[in-house]
Each structure stands twice: as C-alpha cells, then as structure tokens.
mmCIF file of C-alpha atoms in Angstrom:
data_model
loop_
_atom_site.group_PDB
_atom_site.id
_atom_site.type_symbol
_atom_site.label_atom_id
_atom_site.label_comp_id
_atom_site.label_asym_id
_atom_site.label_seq_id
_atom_site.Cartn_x
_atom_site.Cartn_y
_atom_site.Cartn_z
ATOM 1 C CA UNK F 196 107.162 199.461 23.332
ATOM 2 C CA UNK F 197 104.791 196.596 23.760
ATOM 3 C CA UNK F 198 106.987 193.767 21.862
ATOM 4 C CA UNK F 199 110.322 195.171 24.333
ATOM 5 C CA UNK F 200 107.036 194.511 27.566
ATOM 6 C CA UNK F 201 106.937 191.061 26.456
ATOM 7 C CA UNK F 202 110.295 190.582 25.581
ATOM 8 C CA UNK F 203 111.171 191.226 29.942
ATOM 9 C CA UNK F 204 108.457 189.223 30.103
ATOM 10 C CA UNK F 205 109.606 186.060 28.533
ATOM 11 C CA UNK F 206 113.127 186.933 30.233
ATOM 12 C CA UNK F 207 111.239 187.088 33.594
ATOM 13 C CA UNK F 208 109.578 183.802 32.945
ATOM 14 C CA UNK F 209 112.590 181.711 31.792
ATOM 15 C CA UNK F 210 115.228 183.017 34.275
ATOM 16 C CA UNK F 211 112.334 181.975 36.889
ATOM 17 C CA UNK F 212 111.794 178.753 35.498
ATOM 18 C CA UNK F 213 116.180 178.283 35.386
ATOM 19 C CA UNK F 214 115.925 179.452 39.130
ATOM 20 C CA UNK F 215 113.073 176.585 40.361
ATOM 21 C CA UNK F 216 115.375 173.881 38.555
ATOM 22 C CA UNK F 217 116.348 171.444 41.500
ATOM 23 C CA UNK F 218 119.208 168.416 41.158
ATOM 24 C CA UNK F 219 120.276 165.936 44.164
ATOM 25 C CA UNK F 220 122.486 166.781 46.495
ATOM 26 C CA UNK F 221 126.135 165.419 45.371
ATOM 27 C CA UNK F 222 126.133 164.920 49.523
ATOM 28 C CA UNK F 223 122.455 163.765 50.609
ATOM 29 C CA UNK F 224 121.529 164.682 53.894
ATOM 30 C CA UNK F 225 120.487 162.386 56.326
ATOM 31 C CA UNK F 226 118.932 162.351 59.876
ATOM 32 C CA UNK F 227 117.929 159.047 61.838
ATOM 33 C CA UNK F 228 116.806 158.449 65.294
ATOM 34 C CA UNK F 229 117.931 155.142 67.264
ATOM 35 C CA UNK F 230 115.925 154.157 70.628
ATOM 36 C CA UNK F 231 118.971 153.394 72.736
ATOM 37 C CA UNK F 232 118.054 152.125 76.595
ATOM 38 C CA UNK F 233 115.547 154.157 78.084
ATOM 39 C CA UNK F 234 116.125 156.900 75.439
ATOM 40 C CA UNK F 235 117.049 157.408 72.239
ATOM 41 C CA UNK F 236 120.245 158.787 69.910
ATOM 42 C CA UNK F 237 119.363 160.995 67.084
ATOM 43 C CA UNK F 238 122.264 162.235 64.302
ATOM 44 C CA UNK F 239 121.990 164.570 61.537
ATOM 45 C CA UNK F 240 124.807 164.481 58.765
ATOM 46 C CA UNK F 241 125.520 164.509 55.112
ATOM 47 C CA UNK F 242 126.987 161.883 53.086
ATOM 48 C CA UNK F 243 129.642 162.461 50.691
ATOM 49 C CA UNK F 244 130.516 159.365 47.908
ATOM 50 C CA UNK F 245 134.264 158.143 47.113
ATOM 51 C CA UNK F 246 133.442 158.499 43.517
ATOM 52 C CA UNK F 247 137.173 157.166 42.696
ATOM 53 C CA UNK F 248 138.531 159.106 45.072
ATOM 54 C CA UNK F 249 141.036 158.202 48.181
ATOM 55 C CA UNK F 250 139.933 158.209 51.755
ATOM 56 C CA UNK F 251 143.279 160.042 53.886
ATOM 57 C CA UNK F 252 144.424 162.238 50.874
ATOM 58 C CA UNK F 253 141.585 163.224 48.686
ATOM 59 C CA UNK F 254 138.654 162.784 51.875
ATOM 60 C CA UNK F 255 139.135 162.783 55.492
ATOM 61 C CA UNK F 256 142.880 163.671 55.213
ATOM 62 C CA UNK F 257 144.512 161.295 57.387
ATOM 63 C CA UNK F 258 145.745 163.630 60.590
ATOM 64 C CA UNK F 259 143.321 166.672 60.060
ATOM 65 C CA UNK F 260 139.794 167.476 61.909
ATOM 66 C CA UNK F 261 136.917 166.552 59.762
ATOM 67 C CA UNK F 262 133.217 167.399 60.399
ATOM 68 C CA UNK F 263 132.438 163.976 59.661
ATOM 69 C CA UNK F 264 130.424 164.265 57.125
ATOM 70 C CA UNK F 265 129.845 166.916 54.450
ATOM 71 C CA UNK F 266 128.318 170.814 53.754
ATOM 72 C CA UNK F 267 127.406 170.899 57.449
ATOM 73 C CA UNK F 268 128.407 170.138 60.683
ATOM 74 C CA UNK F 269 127.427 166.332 61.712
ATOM 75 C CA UNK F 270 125.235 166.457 64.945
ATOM 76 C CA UNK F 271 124.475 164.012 67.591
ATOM 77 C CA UNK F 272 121.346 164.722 69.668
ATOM 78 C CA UNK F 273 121.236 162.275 73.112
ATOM 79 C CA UNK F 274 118.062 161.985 75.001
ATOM 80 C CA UNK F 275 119.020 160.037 78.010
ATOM 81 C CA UNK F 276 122.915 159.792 79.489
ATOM 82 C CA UNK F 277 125.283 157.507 78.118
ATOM 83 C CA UNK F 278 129.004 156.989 78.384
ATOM 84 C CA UNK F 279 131.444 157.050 75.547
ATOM 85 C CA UNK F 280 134.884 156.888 76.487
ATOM 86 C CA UNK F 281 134.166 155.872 80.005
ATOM 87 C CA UNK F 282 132.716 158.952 80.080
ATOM 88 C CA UNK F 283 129.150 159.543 81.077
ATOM 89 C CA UNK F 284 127.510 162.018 79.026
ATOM 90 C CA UNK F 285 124.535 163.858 79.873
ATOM 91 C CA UNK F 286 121.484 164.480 77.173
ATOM 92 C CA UNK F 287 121.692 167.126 74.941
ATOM 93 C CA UNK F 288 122.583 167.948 71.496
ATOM 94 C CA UNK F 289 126.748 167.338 70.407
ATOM 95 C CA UNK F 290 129.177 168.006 67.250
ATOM 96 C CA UNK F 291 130.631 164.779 66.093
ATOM 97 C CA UNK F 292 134.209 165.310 64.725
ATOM 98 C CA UNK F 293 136.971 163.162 64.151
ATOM 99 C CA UNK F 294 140.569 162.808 63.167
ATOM 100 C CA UNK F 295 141.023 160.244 60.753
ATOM 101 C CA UNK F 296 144.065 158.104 60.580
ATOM 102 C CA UNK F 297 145.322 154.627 59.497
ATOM 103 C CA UNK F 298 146.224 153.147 62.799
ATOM 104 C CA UNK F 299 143.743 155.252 65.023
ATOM 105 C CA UNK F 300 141.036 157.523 64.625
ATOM 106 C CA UNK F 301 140.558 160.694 67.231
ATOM 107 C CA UNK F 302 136.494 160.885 67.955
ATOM 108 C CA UNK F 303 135.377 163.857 69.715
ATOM 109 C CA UNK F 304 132.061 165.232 70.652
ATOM 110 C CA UNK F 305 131.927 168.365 71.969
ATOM 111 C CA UNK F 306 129.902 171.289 73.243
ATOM 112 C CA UNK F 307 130.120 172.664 69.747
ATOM 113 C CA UNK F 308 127.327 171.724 66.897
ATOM 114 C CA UNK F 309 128.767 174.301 64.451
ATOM 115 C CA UNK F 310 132.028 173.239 63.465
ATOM 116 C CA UNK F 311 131.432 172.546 59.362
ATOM 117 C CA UNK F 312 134.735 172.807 56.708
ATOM 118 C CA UNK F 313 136.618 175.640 58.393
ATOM 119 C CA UNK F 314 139.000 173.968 61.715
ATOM 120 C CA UNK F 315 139.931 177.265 62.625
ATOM 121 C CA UNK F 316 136.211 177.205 64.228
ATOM 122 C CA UNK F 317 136.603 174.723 66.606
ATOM 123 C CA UNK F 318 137.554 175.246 70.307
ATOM 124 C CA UNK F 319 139.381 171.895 72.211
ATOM 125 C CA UNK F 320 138.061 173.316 75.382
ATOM 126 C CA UNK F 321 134.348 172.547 74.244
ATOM 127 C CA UNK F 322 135.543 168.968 74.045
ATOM 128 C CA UNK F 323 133.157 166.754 76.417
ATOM 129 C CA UNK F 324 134.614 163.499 75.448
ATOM 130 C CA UNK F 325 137.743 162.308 73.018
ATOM 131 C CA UNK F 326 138.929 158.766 72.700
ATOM 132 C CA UNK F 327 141.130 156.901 70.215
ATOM 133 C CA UNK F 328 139.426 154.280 67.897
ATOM 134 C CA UNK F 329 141.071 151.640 66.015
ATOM 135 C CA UNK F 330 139.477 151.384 62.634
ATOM 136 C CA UNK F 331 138.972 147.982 61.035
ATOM 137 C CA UNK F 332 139.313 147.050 57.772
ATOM 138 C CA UNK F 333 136.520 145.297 55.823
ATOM 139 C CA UNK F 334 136.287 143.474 53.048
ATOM 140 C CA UNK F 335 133.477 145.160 51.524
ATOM 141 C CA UNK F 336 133.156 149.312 50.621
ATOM 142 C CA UNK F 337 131.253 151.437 51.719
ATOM 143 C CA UNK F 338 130.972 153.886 48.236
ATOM 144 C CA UNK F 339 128.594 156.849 50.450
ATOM 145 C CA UNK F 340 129.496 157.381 54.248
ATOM 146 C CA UNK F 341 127.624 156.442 56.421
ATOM 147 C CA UNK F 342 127.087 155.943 60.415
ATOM 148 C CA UNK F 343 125.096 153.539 61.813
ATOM 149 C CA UNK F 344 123.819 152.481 65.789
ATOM 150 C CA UNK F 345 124.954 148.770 65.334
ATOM 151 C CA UNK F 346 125.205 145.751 67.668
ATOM 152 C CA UNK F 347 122.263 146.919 69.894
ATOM 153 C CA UNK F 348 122.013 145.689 72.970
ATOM 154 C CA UNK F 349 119.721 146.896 76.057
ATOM 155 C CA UNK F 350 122.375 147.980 77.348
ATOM 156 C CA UNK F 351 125.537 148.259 75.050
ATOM 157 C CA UNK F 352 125.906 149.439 70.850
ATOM 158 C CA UNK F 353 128.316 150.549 68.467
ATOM 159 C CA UNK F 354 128.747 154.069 66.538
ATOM 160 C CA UNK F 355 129.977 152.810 63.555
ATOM 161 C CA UNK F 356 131.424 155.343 60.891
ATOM 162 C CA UNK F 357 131.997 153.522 57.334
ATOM 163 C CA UNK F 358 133.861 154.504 54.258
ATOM 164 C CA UNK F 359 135.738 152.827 51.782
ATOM 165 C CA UNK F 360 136.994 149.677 53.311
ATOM 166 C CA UNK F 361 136.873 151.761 56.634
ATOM 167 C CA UNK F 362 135.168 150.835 59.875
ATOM 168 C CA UNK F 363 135.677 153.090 63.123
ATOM 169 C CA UNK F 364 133.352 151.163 66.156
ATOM 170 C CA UNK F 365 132.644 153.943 68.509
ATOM 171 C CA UNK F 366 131.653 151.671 72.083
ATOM 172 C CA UNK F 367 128.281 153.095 73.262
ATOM 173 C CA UNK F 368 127.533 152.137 77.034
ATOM 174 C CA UNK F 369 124.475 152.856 78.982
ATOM 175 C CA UNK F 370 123.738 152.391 82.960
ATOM 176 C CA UNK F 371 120.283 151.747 83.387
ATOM 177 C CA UNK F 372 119.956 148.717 85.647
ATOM 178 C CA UNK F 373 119.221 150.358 88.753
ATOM 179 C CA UNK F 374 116.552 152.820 87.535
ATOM 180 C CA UNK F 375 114.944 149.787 85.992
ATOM 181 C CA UNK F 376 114.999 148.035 88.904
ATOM 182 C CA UNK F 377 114.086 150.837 91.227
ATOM 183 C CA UNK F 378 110.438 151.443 88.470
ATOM 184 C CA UNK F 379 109.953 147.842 89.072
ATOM 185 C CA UNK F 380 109.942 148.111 92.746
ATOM 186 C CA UNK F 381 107.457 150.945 92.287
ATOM 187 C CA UNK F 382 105.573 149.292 90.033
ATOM 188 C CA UNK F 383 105.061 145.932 92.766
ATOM 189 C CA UNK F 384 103.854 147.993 95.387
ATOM 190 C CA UNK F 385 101.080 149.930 92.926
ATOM 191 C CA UNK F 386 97.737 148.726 91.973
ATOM 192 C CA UNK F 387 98.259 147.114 88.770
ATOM 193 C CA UNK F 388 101.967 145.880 88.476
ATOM 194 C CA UNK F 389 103.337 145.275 85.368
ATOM 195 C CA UNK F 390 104.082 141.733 85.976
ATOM 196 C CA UNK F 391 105.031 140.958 82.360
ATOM 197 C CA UNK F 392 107.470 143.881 81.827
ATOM 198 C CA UNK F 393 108.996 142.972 84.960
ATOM 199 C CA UNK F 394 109.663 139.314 84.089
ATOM 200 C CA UNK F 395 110.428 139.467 81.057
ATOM 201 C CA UNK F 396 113.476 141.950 82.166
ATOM 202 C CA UNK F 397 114.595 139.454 85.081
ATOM 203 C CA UNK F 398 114.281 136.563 82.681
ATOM 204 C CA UNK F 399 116.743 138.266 80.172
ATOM 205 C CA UNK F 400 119.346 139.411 82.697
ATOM 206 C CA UNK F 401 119.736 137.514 85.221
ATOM 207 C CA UNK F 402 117.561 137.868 88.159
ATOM 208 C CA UNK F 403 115.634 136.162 90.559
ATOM 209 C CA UNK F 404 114.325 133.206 88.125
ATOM 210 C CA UNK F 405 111.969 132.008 90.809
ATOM 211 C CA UNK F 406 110.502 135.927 90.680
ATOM 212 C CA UNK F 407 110.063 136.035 87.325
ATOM 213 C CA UNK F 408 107.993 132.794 87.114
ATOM 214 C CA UNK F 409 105.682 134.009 89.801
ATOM 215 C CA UNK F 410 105.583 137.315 88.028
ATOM 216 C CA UNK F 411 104.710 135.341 84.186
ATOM 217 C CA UNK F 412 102.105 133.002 86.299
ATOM 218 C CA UNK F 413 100.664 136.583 87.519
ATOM 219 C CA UNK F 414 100.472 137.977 83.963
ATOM 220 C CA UNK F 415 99.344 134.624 82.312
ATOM 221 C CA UNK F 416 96.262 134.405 85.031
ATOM 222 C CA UNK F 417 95.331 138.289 84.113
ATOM 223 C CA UNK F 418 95.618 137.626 80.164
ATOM 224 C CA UNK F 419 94.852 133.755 79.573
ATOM 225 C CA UNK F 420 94.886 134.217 75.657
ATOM 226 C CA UNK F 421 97.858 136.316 75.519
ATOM 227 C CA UNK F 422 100.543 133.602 73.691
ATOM 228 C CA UNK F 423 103.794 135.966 73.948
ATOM 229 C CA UNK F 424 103.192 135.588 77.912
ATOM 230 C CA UNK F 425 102.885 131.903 77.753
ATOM 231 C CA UNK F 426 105.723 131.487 76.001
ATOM 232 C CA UNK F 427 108.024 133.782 78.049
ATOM 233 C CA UNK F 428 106.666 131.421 81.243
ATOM 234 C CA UNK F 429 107.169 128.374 79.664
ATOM 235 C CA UNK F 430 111.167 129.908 78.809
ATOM 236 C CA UNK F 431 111.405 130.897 82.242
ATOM 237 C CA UNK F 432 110.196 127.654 83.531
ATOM 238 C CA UNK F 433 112.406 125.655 81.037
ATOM 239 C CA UNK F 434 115.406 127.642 82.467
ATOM 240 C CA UNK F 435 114.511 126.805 85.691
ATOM 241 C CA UNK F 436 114.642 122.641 85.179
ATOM 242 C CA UNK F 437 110.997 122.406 84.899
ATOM 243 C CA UNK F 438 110.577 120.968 81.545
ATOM 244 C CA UNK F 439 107.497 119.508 82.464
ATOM 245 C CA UNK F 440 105.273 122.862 83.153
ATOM 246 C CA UNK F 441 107.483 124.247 80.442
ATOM 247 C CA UNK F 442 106.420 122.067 77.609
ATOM 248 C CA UNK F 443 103.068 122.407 79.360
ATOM 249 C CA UNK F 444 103.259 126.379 78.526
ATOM 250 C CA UNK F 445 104.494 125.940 75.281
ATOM 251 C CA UNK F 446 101.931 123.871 73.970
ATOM 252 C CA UNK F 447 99.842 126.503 75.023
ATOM 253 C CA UNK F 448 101.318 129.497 73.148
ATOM 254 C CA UNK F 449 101.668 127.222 70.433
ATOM 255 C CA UNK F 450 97.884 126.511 70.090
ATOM 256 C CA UNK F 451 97.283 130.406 71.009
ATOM 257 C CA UNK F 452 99.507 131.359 68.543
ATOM 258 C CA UNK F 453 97.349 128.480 65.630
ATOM 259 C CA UNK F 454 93.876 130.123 66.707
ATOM 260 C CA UNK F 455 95.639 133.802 66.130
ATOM 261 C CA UNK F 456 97.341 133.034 62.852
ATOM 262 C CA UNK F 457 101.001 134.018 64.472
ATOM 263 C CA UNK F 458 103.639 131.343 62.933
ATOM 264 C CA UNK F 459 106.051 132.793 64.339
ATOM 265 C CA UNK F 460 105.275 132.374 67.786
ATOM 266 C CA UNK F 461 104.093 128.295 66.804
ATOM 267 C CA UNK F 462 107.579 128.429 65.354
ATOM 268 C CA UNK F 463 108.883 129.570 68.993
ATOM 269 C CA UNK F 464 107.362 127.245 70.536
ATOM 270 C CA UNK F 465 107.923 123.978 68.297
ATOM 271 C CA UNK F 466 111.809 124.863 69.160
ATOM 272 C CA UNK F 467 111.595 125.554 72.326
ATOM 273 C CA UNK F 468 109.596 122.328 72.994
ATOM 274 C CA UNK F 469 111.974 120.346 70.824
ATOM 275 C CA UNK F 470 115.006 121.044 73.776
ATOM 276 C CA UNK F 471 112.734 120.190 76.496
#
C-alpha cells in the first residue's frame, strides 16, 4: 500500500514538473507605446515569422480580413485625436485589421478590439475609419511582422506594417497647431512664461522669427549657463541675417557646452558657426 502512495506520488510530481515546462511563443507578443503630438499611440499584437512560407496564400491571404497579426486580435490604443484617412479619430482603444492584397491593402480600425482568427466576428458597421493603402515593395525582408510608428514628425508619421518584402505606410496626421498656440498665449500672460518652449516651437515652424528671438534672449537672461538655449538663439538669430550676434551665441554654447563636457552641443555649434 505504501510503495502504490509513492508510486501517485512520483506520478504527481513528474506530470507537475511536464505541466510548468514553458517554450517561446512560435508568435511573440509585443506591445509598444509611441509619443505622437501631444499624446501618444500604443499597439498590442503578435508576430508571426514567414518561416518559408508565402505572404497572400500561406499568410495574410491576399483578399481575406486578417487580424493583423497572430493568436489575438491586434489593438491600437490612441491617447489624443488623430486623423487617418482624412478622418479625425477621437482617443480610445481600436482593432487594427486589414485586407491584404498585391496592388492595395484595405486598413480598417474599428470600434471592435476582439476580432482574432474567426471573420465571421467582425461587424463593418463598427468600422470608424477604412482607407486603401498601396504597399511598397522593398528590397530587404522582413522574416517576423512587424509594425512600426516611422517618419515622425511633430506633426505627421507613418503606420508601417512589414512582412516579407512587404511595406503598407498607413499616413498618420495630427492637428495640434492651434492648441499649441492657444497654451502659448496662456503661458505669456502667466507669471513665469515658458519662453524657451515657446521659441523653440516658433523657430521650428515658422512663426514670428523676431518673437522667438525676444523669447530665446528672455530664456538666455533667466538661465545664463544653459548652452541648449544659447544655441537655439544663436539659430534663430542666424536665420534671421544676424550672423554677427549669431556667431556671438554660438561661441557661447560652444564654451558652455567645453566647461559641461557635452560634445555634442560643441559639435552644434562648430557647424553652425562654420555657415555663418
């Protein structure tokens, strides 16, 4: 009776130990979170590999919805608006899907965030947003899929999807101009301004130059060792014609920069100087 106790036992321990045994997913999972604007765009997915196989037969079947991705339904989470599509598109959490073709792909987000490998589940009239995508072919392949927030500008990106020798650019657009402009406003009229932030956004679209560089004076004055604000003056002033107090500034990042051990900035500042 004993030696059959032990015997269930052992079988206890070893089918216990069999049941802890972990291996990689064949599709890791994968979550990252892009500041985008004045917010930020989050997406959860996981990532199948080719592994020899064919992207629009054996993957992605060219004409069919795919949750764009694997096991799971692929997710994108929006904390501020942006527009897709033309199409402005408030924050909140979104299914990614797609159609995949080889002349256009369909890419929709919609209302849904639990569409995974069964179509049957999804519901066009959830759709927020669906545009056509010409996919580009690269040179390169991508063995595990992957999306990516590329070509990042304050105001602009891409979505890009890659697979195989497949890219799909997914045009990201966000209006912030006017909030920007109304903070800054607010900002002026309170008791400390932020005079850097505030010229440093004029200087790099557009504005009022003349603002700026009475807004980089202000903010040089209140931090006199601060070398990043010297050299955004002495770029303001050098886009303004006035090479003179520009090279002025610069030399005096550059020497900030030296007693603060930032090459970088001396770097800045030897090339900026050098077009003056």
């Amino acid at each position: 009776m004993k030696r059959i106790f032990l015997s269930f036992l052992l079988a206890g321990a070893l089918f216990s130990a069999q049941a802890q045994v972990k291996v990689p997913a064949a599709s890791p999972a994968q979550t990252i979170k892009q500041d985008f604007g004045l917010g930020s765009i989050e997406w959860s997915y996981s990532r199948p590999s080719l592994k020899g196989r064919q992207l629009y037969t054996d993957l992605a079947p060219a004409g069919k919805l795919w949750r764009t991705g694997a096991n799971g339904a692929t997710t994108l989470t929006i904390s501020d608006e942006v527009m897709i599509g033309g199409k402005t598109i408030p924050a909140g959490k979104y299914g990614l899907l797609t159609i995949p073709d080889r002349k256009s792909w369909t890419v929709i987000l919609t209302k849904q965030t639990d569409v995974t490998s069964d179509p049957t589940a999804y519901k066009a009239s959830d759709d927020v947003v669906r545009i056509a995508v010409v996919p580009v072919t690269t040179k390169s392949s991508t063995e595990t899929f992957t999306i990516q927030l590329a070509n990042i500008t304050p105001t602009t990106a891409e979505l890009q999807l890659s697979w195989g020798n497949v890219l799909v650019p997914v045009p990201v657009k966000t209006v912030i101009d006017a909030r920007i402009m109304a903070s800054i406003d607010a900002s002026m009229q309170s008791d400390k301004p932020a005079y850097f932030q505030a010229a440093t956004y004029y200087l790099e679209n557009n504005k009022d130059l003349n603002k700026a560089i009475e807004w980089f004076a202000k903010a040089a004055a209140a931090q006199p060792k601060a070398y990043w604000i010297q050299y955004q003056y002495a770029r303001a002033l050098a886009k303004a014609g006035r090479n003179k107090e520009a090279r002025a500034a610069a030399e005096t990042s550059m020497q900030l920069a030296k007693e603060n051990n930032n090459d970088d900035y001396v770097r800045n500042n030897q090339k900026l100087i050098a077009t003056l």
